[in-house]
C-alpha atoms as one frame of an Amber mdcrd trajectory, in Angstrom:
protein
  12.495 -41.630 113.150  10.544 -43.357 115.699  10.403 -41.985 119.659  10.493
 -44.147 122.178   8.054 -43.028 124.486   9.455 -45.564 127.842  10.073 -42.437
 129.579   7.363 -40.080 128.305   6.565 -36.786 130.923   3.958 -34.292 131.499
   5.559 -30.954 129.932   3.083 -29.027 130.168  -0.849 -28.201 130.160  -2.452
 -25.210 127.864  -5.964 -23.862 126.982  -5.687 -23.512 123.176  -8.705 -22.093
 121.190  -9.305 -22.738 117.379 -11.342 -22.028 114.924 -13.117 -25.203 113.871
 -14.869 -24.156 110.804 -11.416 -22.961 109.713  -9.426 -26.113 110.523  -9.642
 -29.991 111.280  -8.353 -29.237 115.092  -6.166 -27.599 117.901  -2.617 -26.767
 116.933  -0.007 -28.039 119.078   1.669 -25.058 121.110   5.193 -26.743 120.885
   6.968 -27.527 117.640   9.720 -29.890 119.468   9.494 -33.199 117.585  10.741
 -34.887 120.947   6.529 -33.669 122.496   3.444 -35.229 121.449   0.084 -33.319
 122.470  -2.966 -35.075 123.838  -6.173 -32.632 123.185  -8.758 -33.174 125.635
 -12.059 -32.173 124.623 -14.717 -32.742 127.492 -14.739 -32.520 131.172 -14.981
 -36.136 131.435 -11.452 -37.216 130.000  -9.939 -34.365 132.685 -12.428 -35.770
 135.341 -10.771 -39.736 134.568  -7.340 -38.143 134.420  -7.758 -36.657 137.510
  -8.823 -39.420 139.152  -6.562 -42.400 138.105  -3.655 -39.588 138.047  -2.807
 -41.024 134.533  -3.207 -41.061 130.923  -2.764 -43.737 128.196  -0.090 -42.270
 125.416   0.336 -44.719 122.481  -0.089 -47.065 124.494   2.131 -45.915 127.324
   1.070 -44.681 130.881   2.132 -41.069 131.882   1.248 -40.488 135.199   0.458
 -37.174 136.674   2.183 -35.693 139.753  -0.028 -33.581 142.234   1.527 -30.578
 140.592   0.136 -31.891 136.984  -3.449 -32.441 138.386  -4.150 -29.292 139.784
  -2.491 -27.468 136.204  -4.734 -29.891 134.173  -8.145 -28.812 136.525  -7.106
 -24.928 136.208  -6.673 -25.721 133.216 -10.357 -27.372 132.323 -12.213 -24.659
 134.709 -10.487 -22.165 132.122 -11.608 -23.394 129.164 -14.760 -24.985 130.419
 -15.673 -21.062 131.147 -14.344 -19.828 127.960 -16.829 -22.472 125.358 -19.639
 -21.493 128.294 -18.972 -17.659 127.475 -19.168 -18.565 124.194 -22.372 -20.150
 123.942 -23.814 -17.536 126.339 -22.889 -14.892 124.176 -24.419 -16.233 120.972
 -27.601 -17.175 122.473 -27.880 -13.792 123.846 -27.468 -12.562 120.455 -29.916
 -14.564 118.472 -32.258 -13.519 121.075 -31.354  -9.417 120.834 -32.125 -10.081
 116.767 -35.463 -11.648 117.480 -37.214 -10.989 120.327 -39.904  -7.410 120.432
 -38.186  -4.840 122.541 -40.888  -4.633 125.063 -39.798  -4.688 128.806 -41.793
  -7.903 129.400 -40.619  -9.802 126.137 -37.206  -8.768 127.397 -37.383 -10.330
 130.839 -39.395 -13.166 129.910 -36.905 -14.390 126.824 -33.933 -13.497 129.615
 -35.194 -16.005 131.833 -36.124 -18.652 129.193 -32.320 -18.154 127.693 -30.732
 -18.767 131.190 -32.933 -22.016 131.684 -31.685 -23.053 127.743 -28.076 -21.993
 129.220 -28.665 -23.984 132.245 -29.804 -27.045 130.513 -26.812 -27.532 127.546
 -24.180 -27.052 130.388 -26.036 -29.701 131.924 -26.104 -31.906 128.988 -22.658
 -31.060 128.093 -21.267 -32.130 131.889 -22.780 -35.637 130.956 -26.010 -35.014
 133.165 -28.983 -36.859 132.734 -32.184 -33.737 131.788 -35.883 -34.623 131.303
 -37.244 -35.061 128.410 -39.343 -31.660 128.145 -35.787 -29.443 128.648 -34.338
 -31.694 126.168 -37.123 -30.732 123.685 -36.895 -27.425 124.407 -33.344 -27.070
 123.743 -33.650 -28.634 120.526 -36.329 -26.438 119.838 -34.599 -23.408 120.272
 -31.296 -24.466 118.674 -30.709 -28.386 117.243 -26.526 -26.507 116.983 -26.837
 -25.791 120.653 -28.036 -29.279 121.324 -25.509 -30.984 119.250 -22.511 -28.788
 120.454 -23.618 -29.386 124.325 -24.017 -33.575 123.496 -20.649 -33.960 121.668
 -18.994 -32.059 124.712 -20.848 -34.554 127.154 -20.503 -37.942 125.165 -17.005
 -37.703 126.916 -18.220 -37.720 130.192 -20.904 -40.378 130.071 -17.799 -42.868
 132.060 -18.647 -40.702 135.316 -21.401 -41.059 137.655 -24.030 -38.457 136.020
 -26.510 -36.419 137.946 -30.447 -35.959 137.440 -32.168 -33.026 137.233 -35.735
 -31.740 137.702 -37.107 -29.586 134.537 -36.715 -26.070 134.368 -39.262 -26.109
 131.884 -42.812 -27.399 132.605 -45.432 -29.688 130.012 -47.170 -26.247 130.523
 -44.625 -24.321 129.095 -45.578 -23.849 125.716 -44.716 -21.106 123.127 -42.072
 -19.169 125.564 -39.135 -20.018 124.025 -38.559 -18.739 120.414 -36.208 -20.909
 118.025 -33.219 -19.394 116.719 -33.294 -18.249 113.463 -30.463 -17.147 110.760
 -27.382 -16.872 113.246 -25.053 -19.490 113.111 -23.390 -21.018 116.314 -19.761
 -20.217 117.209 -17.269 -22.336 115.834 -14.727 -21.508 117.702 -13.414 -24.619
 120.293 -11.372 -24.226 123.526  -9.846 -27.514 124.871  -7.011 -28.717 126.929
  -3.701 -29.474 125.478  -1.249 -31.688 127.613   2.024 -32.300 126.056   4.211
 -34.764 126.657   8.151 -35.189 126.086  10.425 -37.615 126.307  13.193 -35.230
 126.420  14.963 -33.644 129.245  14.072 -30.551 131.292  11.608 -30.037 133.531
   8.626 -31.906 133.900   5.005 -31.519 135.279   5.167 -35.360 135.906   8.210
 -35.089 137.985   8.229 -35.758 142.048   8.732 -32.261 144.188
């Protein structure tokens, strides 16, 4: 049976985390068939939402009350932290398995894997880098640099910064590529469902 969507609400906003590698995508959090979810994976499809205050549904516009925007950016910052975590953590790893244990390695590869860290959350917000960070960071992991371009080929609609390197011409054979560990495949992203049901509603006017 078909829904008619005329009168289609905000019902809610959730973080949901999946397991990529495991399945196609998110699973919706509701089973109600009178909700459809809308998965938002980058920062720019919440930063568009936020600042139209709507979102295109099957070709119907929901728009988003005050109450619905700030849900949907707690919402981002939480899972925008969570995939940054992520990443962090895995780097960190692949550089405890191959760097020497000497106190100067140590620091050195430290500082070279927050510059890497620095430069995919750059290219994942949709930022413009130079060309020798870009290099770098494929370098060090082409699955780093592909995860952090998919998440910022959503946010290449927004105005996008510049940045000055972190890493210098004259920066050669610091950074160590990764070798044998395999990037996380786990994927947080935003889930807003919509309803044309009764109830309450995000959408709604206080």
């Amino acid at each position: 049976m078909s829904m008619d969507w005329s009168a289609t609400k905000v019902k809610g906003i959730h973080v949901v985390t999946y397991d990529s590698a495991k399945a196609s995508g998110p699973r919706r959090t509701s089973t109600d068939e009178n909700t459809k979810s809308v998965f938002l994976k980058g920062s720019g499809q919440v930063a568009e939402i936020l600042e139209s205050g709507v979102m295109e549904v099957d070709g119907v516009t929901v728009e988003f009350s005050e109450e619905a925007k700030r849900e949907l950016k707690k919402a981002q910052k939480e899972a925008s932290q969570k995939q940054e975590q992520q990443m962090t953590d895995w780097m960190m790893e692949m550089n405890r398995e191959s760097i020497e244990q000497s106190t100067e390695a140590i620091e050195d590869a430290y500082e070279d894997m927050a510059k890497l860290m620095e430069i995919a959350r750059r290219i994942s917000r949709g930022d413009r880098v130079p060309g020798t960070d870009e290099q770098k960071l494929i370098e060090f992991s082409k699955e780093l640099y592909q995860m952090a371009k998919q998440a910022g080929a959503a946010a290449q609609n927004k105005k996008r910064k510049e940045h000055e390197a972190l890493f210098k011409d004259e920066d050669e054979g610091q950074t160590q590529p990764a070798a044998g560990s395999e990037p996380p495949t786990e994927q947080t992203v935003v889930e807003v469902e919509v309803s044309t049901g009764g109830g309450d509603a995000l959408s709604e006017s206080n």
